[in-house]
Amino acid sequence: MRAPARLGVLAAIALLAGCGGAVLPQVHDEAGRLDLARRLYAKGEASLAIEVLAPFSTSGSGSANVDEAVYLLGLCHLKTKDYSAAQGDFERLLRDYPESDSAAAGAYRLGEAFWGQARGPDFDQEFTLKALDQWMQYRREHPDHWLADAATRRIAEARGRLATKLYRTGDLYVKLKEYESARRYFRNVLTEYPESPVYGDAYIGWALATARLGARDSALATLQTIEHEYAGRPLGERAARARESVLHLRPEKAHRRHAVPNEPPPPPTNPGGITPGGIGP
C-alpha cells in the first residue's frame, strides 16, 4: 500500500476507534476497505473515505465490489463538492459497469454532478442543460427507481432556471428598448416553460413589449385577462399596474408597429393544467 493511502487508512481507523483509543484491526482486503469507507461516509467523513477508496479511483478492476466502490467514491466527491471528480466517477460507473446494481442511482447522481457545476440564470447554462438532459434520460429509463421523484423535482428546478434565463434576457431587451427581441424571449418562456414560476411575469413582459411596438389593444386585452383571472393575488396586481402604465403610454412614446408574428395564445382562463407556481403567485 502506498504511504499516503496507508496513512489515510490508519487515520480513519484511529478516528473510528473513538476517544477510548481502542485498537481496530487494519484493513487487509478490498471488502474491508469498502466497509470502512461506508462507515466513514455515514459519519460525515467523506474526505477520509476518499483516502480509503483511493486504490479504487484508478484500478480495482479485479475486485468484485469495484462498481460499488466507484459509486461510493462519487458520493464522497459530491459531499466534498468536487463535482468534476464526481462526474468522472459516475461516468466511469455507467460506462464500465452498466449492469451494476448502483448504475441507476449513478445515472441520477451524474445529474447532480452536472448541476453542481452549473451557474445561476445570469450565466451560461451549459451544465444546467446537461443536468436536465441527464435527469430526463434517467427518469425515462428508470421510472420506478427510488430516486425518480427526486429527479422530477430536479427537472422542474432546472427548467425553472432556464425559463428565468430567458425571462431576464427579455427584460434586459425591454430596458434596451429592443422590443421585438424582448417579445421573442418572453414568448419562448410561454411556449417552452408554461409550468415555470416566471410564466405570468413573461406574459406581462410580452404585453408591455407589445404595447411599446404600438399594439396597445392587444396588450391591454392580455393584461386585463390576467388582472381579472388573478384578482387579489400578486400576479393580478402586477398586471393591473402594467395595464395602467399602458393606458398612460403617450402615442409618441410608442414605437411604430412592425409586423408582430407569433402572437402567443391568450392567457389561460383555467390554470388547472398548470402547476401552482406555474403562472406566478
Coordinates of N, CA and C in Angstrom, one line a residue, residues 28-196:
H28 N -7.2 -5.4 5.6 CA -6.4 -6.4 4.9 C -6.9 -6.8 3.5
D29 N -8.2 -6.4 3.2 CA -8.7 -6.8 1.9 C -9.6 -5.7 1.4
E30 N -10.0 -5.8 0.1 CA -10.8 -4.8 -0.5 C -12.2 -4.7 0.1
A31 N -12.8 -5.8 0.6 CA -14.1 -5.8 1.2 C -14.0 -5.0 2.5
G32 N -12.9 -5.2 3.3 CA -12.8 -4.4 4.5 C -12.6 -2.9 4.2
R33 N -11.9 -2.6 3.2 CA -11.7 -1.2 2.8 C -13.0 -0.6 2.4
L34 N -13.8 -1.2 1.7 CA -15.1 -0.7 1.3 C -16.0 -0.5 2.5
D35 N -16.0 -1.5 3.4 CA -16.8 -1.4 4.6 C -16.4 -0.2 5.4
L36 N -15.0 0.0 5.6 CA -14.5 1.2 6.3 C -15.0 2.5 5.7
A37 N -14.9 2.5 4.4 CA -15.3 3.8 3.6 C -16.8 4.0 3.8
R38 N -17.6 3.0 3.8 CA -19.0 3.2 4.1 C -19.2 3.8 5.4
R39 N -18.6 3.3 6.4 CA -18.7 3.8 7.8 C -18.3 5.3 7.9
L40 N -17.2 5.6 7.3 CA -16.7 6.9 7.3 C -17.7 7.9 6.6
Y41 N -18.2 7.5 5.5 CA -19.2 8.3 4.8 C -20.4 8.5 5.6
A42 N -20.9 7.5 6.3 CA -22.0 7.6 7.2 C -21.8 8.5 8.3
K43 N -20.6 8.6 8.8 CA -20.2 9.5 9.9 C -20.0 11.0 9.4
G44 N -20.1 11.2 8.1 CA -19.9 12.5 7.6 C -18.4 12.8 7.2
E45 N -17.6 11.8 7.2 CA -16.1 12.0 7.0 C -15.8 11.6 5.5
A46 N -16.4 12.3 4.6 CA -16.3 12.0 3.2 C -14.8 12.1 2.7
S47 N -14.1 13.1 3.2 CA -12.7 13.3 2.8 C -11.8 12.1 3.2
L48 N -12.0 11.5 4.4 CA -11.3 10.4 4.8 C -11.7 9.1 4.0
A49 N -13.0 9.1 3.7 CA -13.5 7.9 2.9 C -12.8 8.0 1.5
I50 N -12.6 9.1 1.0 CA -12.0 9.2 -0.3 C -10.5 8.7 -0.3
E51 N -9.8 9.0 0.8 CA -8.5 8.4 1.0 C -8.5 6.9 1.1
V52 N -9.5 6.4 1.8 CA -9.6 4.9 2.0 C -9.9 4.3 0.6
L53 N -10.7 5.0 -0.2 CA -11.1 4.4 -1.5 C -10.1 4.7 -2.6
A54 N -9.0 5.4 -2.3 CA -8.0 5.8 -3.3 C -7.6 4.7 -4.3
P55 N -7.4 3.4 -3.8 CA -7.0 2.4 -4.8 C -8.1 2.1 -5.9
F56 N -9.3 2.4 -5.5 CA -10.4 2.2 -6.5 C -10.5 3.3 -7.5
S57 N -9.8 4.4 -7.2 CA -10.0 5.6 -8.1 C -9.3 5.4 -9.5
T58 N -8.3 4.5 -9.5 CA -7.6 4.3 -10.8 C -7.5 2.8 -11.1
S59 N -7.9 1.9 -10.2 CA -7.8 0.5 -10.5 C -8.9 -0.2 -9.8
G60 N -8.6 -1.3 -9.2 CA -9.7 -2.1 -8.5 C -10.5 -2.9 -9.4
S61 N -10.1 -3.1 -10.7 CA -10.9 -3.8 -11.7 C -11.0 -5.3 -11.3
G62 N -10.1 -5.8 -10.5 CA -10.2 -7.2 -10.1 C -11.1 -7.5 -8.9
S63 N -11.6 -6.4 -8.3 CA -12.5 -6.6 -7.1 C -13.9 -6.8 -7.5
A64 N -14.6 -7.7 -6.8 CA -16.0 -7.9 -7.1 C -16.9 -6.7 -6.7
N65 N -16.3 -5.9 -5.8 CA -17.1 -4.7 -5.4 C -16.7 -3.4 -6.0
V66 N -15.9 -3.4 -7.0 CA -15.4 -2.2 -7.6 C -16.5 -1.2 -8.0
D67 N -17.6 -1.7 -8.6 CA -18.7 -0.9 -9.0 C -19.3 -0.1 -7.8
E68 N -19.5 -0.8 -6.7 CA -20.0 -0.2 -5.5 C -19.0 0.9 -5.0
A69 N -17.7 0.5 -5.0 CA -16.7 1.5 -4.6 C -16.7 2.7 -5.4
V70 N -16.8 2.6 -6.7 CA -16.8 3.8 -7.6 C -18.0 4.6 -7.3
Y71 N -19.1 4.0 -7.1 CA -20.3 4.8 -6.8 C -20.2 5.5 -5.5
L72 N -19.6 4.8 -4.4 CA -19.4 5.5 -3.2 C -18.4 6.6 -3.3
L73 N -17.4 6.4 -4.1 CA -16.4 7.5 -4.3 C -17.1 8.7 -5.0
G74 N -18.0 8.5 -5.9 CA -18.7 9.6 -6.5 C -19.6 10.3 -5.4
L75 N -20.2 9.5 -4.5 CA -21.0 10.2 -3.4 C -20.1 11.0 -2.6
C76 N -18.9 10.5 -2.3 CA -18.0 11.3 -1.4 C -17.5 12.6 -2.1
H77 N -17.3 12.5 -3.4 CA -16.9 13.7 -4.1 C -18.0 14.7 -4.2
L78 N -19.3 14.2 -4.3 CA -20.4 15.1 -4.2 C -20.5 15.8 -2.9
K79 N -20.2 15.0 -1.8 CA -20.3 15.6 -0.5 C -19.2 16.6 -0.2
T80 N -18.1 16.5 -0.8 CA -17.0 17.4 -0.7 C -17.0 18.5 -1.7
K81 N -18.1 18.5 -2.6 CA -18.3 19.5 -3.6 C -17.2 19.5 -4.7
D82 N -16.6 18.4 -4.9 CA -15.7 18.2 -6.0 C -16.5 17.6 -7.2
Y83 N -17.3 18.5 -7.8 CA -18.3 18.0 -8.7 C -17.7 17.4 -10.0
S84 N -16.5 18.0 -10.4 CA -15.9 17.5 -11.6 C -15.4 16.0 -11.4
A85 N -14.8 15.8 -10.2 CA -14.4 14.4 -9.9 C -15.6 13.5 -9.8
A86 N -16.7 13.9 -9.2 CA -17.9 13.1 -9.1 C -18.4 12.8 -10.5
Q87 N -18.4 13.7 -11.4 CA -18.8 13.5 -12.7 C -18.0 12.3 -13.3
G88 N -16.7 12.4 -13.1 CA -15.8 11.3 -13.7 C -16.1 10.0 -13.1
D89 N -16.4 9.9 -11.7 CA -16.8 8.7 -11.1 C -18.0 8.1 -11.6
F90 N -19.1 8.9 -11.8 CA -20.4 8.3 -12.2 C -20.3 8.0 -13.7
E91 N -19.6 8.8 -14.5 CA -19.4 8.4 -15.9 C -18.7 7.1 -16.0
R92 N -17.7 6.9 -15.2 CA -17.0 5.6 -15.2 C -17.9 4.5 -14.8
L93 N -18.7 4.7 -13.8 CA -19.6 3.6 -13.4 C -20.5 3.2 -14.5
L94 N -21.1 4.2 -15.2 CA -22.1 3.9 -16.2 C -21.4 3.3 -17.4
R95 N -20.2 3.7 -17.7 CA -19.5 3.2 -18.9 C -19.0 1.8 -18.7
D96 N -18.3 1.6 -17.5 CA -17.6 0.3 -17.3 C -18.5 -0.7 -16.6
Y97 N -19.5 -0.3 -15.9 CA -20.3 -1.3 -15.1 C -21.8 -1.0 -15.3
P98 N -22.3 -1.0 -16.5 CA -23.7 -0.6 -16.8 C -24.7 -1.6 -16.2
E99 N -24.3 -2.8 -15.8 CA -25.2 -3.8 -15.2 C -25.1 -3.8 -13.7
S100 N -24.4 -2.8 -13.1 CA -24.3 -2.8 -11.7 C -25.6 -2.4 -11.0
D101 N -25.8 -2.9 -9.8 CA -26.9 -2.5 -9.0 C -26.9 -1.0 -8.7
S102 N -25.8 -0.4 -8.8 CA -25.6 1.0 -8.5 C -25.8 1.9 -9.7
A103 N -26.0 1.3 -10.9 CA -26.0 2.1 -12.2 C -27.1 3.1 -12.2
A104 N -28.3 2.6 -11.8 CA -29.5 3.6 -11.9 C -29.3 4.8 -11.0
A105 N -28.9 4.5 -9.7 CA -28.6 5.6 -8.8 C -27.4 6.5 -9.4
G106 N -26.4 5.8 -10.0 CA -25.3 6.6 -10.6 C -25.8 7.5 -11.7
A107 N -26.8 7.1 -12.5 CA -27.3 7.9 -13.5 C -28.0 9.2 -12.9
Y108 N -28.7 9.0 -11.8 CA -29.3 10.2 -11.2 C -28.2 11.1 -10.6
R109 N -27.2 10.5 -9.9 CA -26.1 11.3 -9.3 C -25.3 12.0 -10.3
L110 N -25.2 11.4 -11.5 CA -24.4 12.2 -12.6 C -25.1 13.5 -12.8
G111 N -26.4 13.5 -12.8 CA -27.1 14.8 -13.0 C -26.7 15.8 -11.9
E112 N -26.6 15.3 -10.6 CA -26.2 16.1 -9.5 C -24.8 16.7 -9.7
A113 N -23.9 15.8 -10.3 CA -22.6 16.3 -10.5 C -22.6 17.4 -11.6
F114 N -23.4 17.3 -12.6 CA -23.5 18.4 -13.6 C -24.1 19.6 -13.0
W115 N -25.1 19.4 -12.2 CA -25.8 20.5 -11.5 C -24.9 21.3 -10.6
G116 N -24.0 20.6 -9.9 CA -23.0 21.3 -9.1 C -22.1 22.2 -9.8
Q117 N -21.9 21.9 -11.1 CA -21.0 22.7 -11.9 C -21.8 23.8 -12.7
A118 N -23.1 23.8 -12.6 CA -23.9 24.8 -13.3 C -23.9 26.1 -12.5
R119 N -24.2 27.2 -13.3 CA -24.2 28.5 -12.7 C -25.6 29.1 -12.7
G120 N -25.8 30.2 -12.1 CA -27.1 30.8 -12.0 C -27.6 31.3 -13.3
P121 N -28.9 31.8 -13.3 CA -29.5 32.1 -14.6 C -28.9 33.3 -15.3
D122 N -28.1 34.0 -14.7 CA -27.4 35.2 -15.4 C -26.2 34.7 -16.2
F123 N -25.9 33.4 -16.1 CA -24.6 33.0 -16.8 C -25.0 31.9 -17.8
D124 N -23.9 31.4 -18.5 CA -24.1 30.3 -19.4 C -24.7 29.1 -18.8
Q125 N -25.6 28.4 -19.5 CA -26.4 27.3 -18.9 C -26.0 26.0 -19.4
E126 N -24.7 25.8 -19.8 CA -24.3 24.5 -20.4 C -24.5 23.4 -19.4
F127 N -24.1 23.5 -18.2 CA -24.2 22.4 -17.3 C -25.7 22.3 -16.7
T128 N -26.4 23.3 -16.7 CA -27.8 23.2 -16.4 C -28.5 22.3 -17.4
L129 N -28.2 22.5 -18.7 CA -28.8 21.7 -19.8 C -28.3 20.3 -19.7
K130 N -27.0 20.1 -19.3 CA -26.5 18.7 -19.2 C -27.2 18.0 -18.0
A131 N -27.4 18.7 -16.9 CA -28.1 18.1 -15.8 C -29.5 17.7 -16.2
L132 N -30.2 18.7 -16.8 CA -31.6 18.4 -17.2 C -31.7 17.2 -18.1
D133 N -30.8 17.1 -19.2 CA -30.9 16.0 -20.1 C -30.6 14.7 -19.3
Q134 N -29.6 14.7 -18.4 CA -29.3 13.5 -17.7 C -30.5 13.0 -16.8
W135 N -31.1 14.0 -16.1 CA -32.2 13.6 -15.2 C -33.4 13.1 -16.1
M136 N -33.7 13.7 -17.2 CA -34.8 13.3 -18.1 C -34.5 11.9 -18.6
Q137 N -33.2 11.6 -19.0 CA -32.9 10.3 -19.5 C -33.0 9.3 -18.4
Y138 N -32.5 9.6 -17.2 CA -32.6 8.7 -16.1 C -34.1 8.4 -15.8
R139 N -35.0 9.4 -15.8 CA -36.4 9.1 -15.5 C -37.1 8.3 -16.5
R140 N -36.7 8.5 -17.8 CA -37.2 7.6 -18.9 C -36.8 6.1 -18.7
E141 N -35.6 5.9 -18.3 CA -35.0 4.6 -18.2 C -35.3 3.9 -16.9
H142 N -35.6 4.7 -15.9 CA -35.8 4.1 -14.5 C -37.0 4.8 -13.9
P143 N -38.2 4.7 -14.5 CA -39.3 5.4 -13.9 C -39.8 5.0 -12.5
D144 N -39.4 3.8 -12.1 CA -39.8 3.2 -10.8 C -38.7 3.2 -9.8
H145 N -37.6 3.8 -10.2 CA -36.5 3.8 -9.2 C -36.8 4.7 -8.0
W146 N -36.1 4.4 -6.9 CA -36.4 5.1 -5.7 C -36.0 6.6 -5.7
L147 N -35.2 7.0 -6.7 CA -34.8 8.4 -6.9 C -35.7 9.1 -8.0
A148 N -36.6 8.4 -8.5 CA -37.4 9.0 -9.6 C -38.1 10.3 -9.2
D149 N -38.7 10.3 -8.0 CA -39.4 11.5 -7.6 C -38.5 12.7 -7.4
A150 N -37.3 12.4 -6.9 CA -36.3 13.4 -6.7 C -35.9 14.0 -8.1
A151 N -35.8 13.1 -9.1 CA -35.4 13.6 -10.4 C -36.5 14.5 -11.0
T152 N -37.8 14.1 -10.7 CA -38.9 15.0 -11.2 C -38.8 16.4 -10.6
R153 N -38.4 16.5 -9.3 CA -38.2 17.8 -8.7 C -37.0 18.5 -9.3
R154 N -36.0 17.8 -9.5 CA -34.8 18.4 -10.1 C -35.0 18.9 -11.5
I155 N -35.8 18.2 -12.3 CA -36.1 18.6 -13.6 C -36.9 19.9 -13.6
A156 N -37.8 20.0 -12.7 CA -38.6 21.2 -12.6 C -37.7 22.4 -12.2
E157 N -36.7 22.1 -11.3 CA -35.8 23.2 -10.8 C -34.9 23.6 -12.0
A158 N -34.4 22.7 -12.8 CA -33.6 23.0 -13.9 C -34.4 23.8 -15.0
R159 N -35.6 23.4 -15.3 CA -36.4 24.1 -16.2 C -36.8 25.5 -15.8
G160 N -37.0 25.6 -14.5 CA -37.2 26.9 -13.9 C -36.1 27.9 -14.1
R161 N -34.9 27.3 -13.9 CA -33.7 28.2 -14.1 C -33.5 28.6 -15.6
L162 N -33.8 27.7 -16.5 CA -33.7 28.0 -17.9 C -34.8 29.0 -18.3
A163 N -36.0 28.9 -17.8 CA -37.0 29.9 -18.0 C -36.6 31.2 -17.5
T164 N -36.0 31.3 -16.3 CA -35.6 32.5 -15.7 C -34.5 33.2 -16.5
K165 N -33.6 32.4 -17.1 CA -32.6 32.9 -18.0 C -33.3 33.6 -19.2
L166 N -34.3 33.0 -19.8 CA -35.0 33.6 -20.9 C -35.7 34.9 -20.5
Y167 N -36.4 34.8 -19.4 CA -37.2 35.9 -18.9 C -36.3 37.1 -18.6
R168 N -35.2 36.9 -18.0 CA -34.2 38.0 -17.7 C -33.6 38.6 -18.9
T169 N -33.4 37.8 -19.9 CA -32.9 38.3 -21.2 C -33.9 39.2 -21.8
G170 N -35.2 38.7 -21.8 CA -36.3 39.5 -22.4 C -36.4 40.8 -21.6
D171 N -36.3 40.8 -20.3 CA -36.4 42.0 -19.5 C -35.2 43.0 -19.9
L172 N -34.1 42.4 -20.1 CA -32.9 43.3 -20.5 C -33.2 44.0 -21.8
Y173 N -33.8 43.2 -22.8 CA -34.1 43.8 -24.1 C -35.1 44.9 -23.9
V174 N -36.1 44.8 -23.0 CA -37.0 45.8 -22.7 C -36.3 47.1 -22.3
K175 N -35.3 46.9 -21.4 CA -34.6 48.1 -20.9 C -33.8 48.7 -22.0
L176 N -33.3 47.9 -22.9 CA -32.6 48.4 -24.1 C -33.5 48.9 -25.2
K177 N -34.8 48.8 -25.0 CA -35.8 49.3 -25.9 C -35.7 48.5 -27.2
E178 N -35.3 47.2 -27.1 CA -35.3 46.3 -28.2 C -36.5 45.4 -28.1
Y179 N -37.7 45.9 -28.4 CA -38.9 45.3 -28.0 C -39.2 44.0 -28.8
E180 N -38.8 44.0 -30.1 CA -39.1 42.8 -30.9 C -38.3 41.6 -30.2
S181 N -37.0 41.9 -29.9 CA -36.2 40.8 -29.3 C -36.8 40.4 -28.0
A182 N -37.2 41.4 -27.2 CA -37.8 41.1 -25.9 C -39.0 40.2 -26.0
R183 N -39.9 40.5 -27.0 CA -41.1 39.6 -27.2 C -40.7 38.2 -27.5
R184 N -39.6 38.0 -28.3 CA -39.2 36.6 -28.7 C -38.8 35.8 -27.4
Y185 N -38.1 36.5 -26.6 CA -37.6 35.8 -25.4 C -38.8 35.5 -24.4
F186 N -39.7 36.4 -24.3 CA -40.9 36.2 -23.4 C -41.7 35.1 -24.0
R187 N -41.9 35.1 -25.3 CA -42.7 34.1 -26.0 C -42.1 32.7 -25.8
N188 N -40.7 32.6 -25.8 CA -40.1 31.3 -25.6 C -40.4 30.8 -24.2
V189 N -40.5 31.7 -23.2 CA -40.9 31.2 -21.9 C -42.3 30.7 -21.9
L190 N -43.2 31.4 -22.6 CA -44.6 31.0 -22.7 C -44.8 29.6 -23.4
T191 N -44.1 29.4 -24.4 CA -44.3 28.2 -25.2 C -43.5 27.0 -24.7
E192 N -42.3 27.3 -24.2 CA -41.4 26.2 -23.8 C -41.5 25.8 -22.3
Y193 N -41.8 26.8 -21.4 CA -41.8 26.5 -20.0 C -43.1 27.0 -19.3
P194 N -44.3 26.5 -19.8 CA -45.5 27.0 -19.2 C -45.7 26.7 -17.7
E195 N -44.9 25.8 -17.2 CA -45.1 25.5 -15.8 C -44.1 26.3 -14.9
S196 N -43.3 27.1 -15.5 CA -42.3 27.8 -14.7 C -42.8 28.9 -13.8

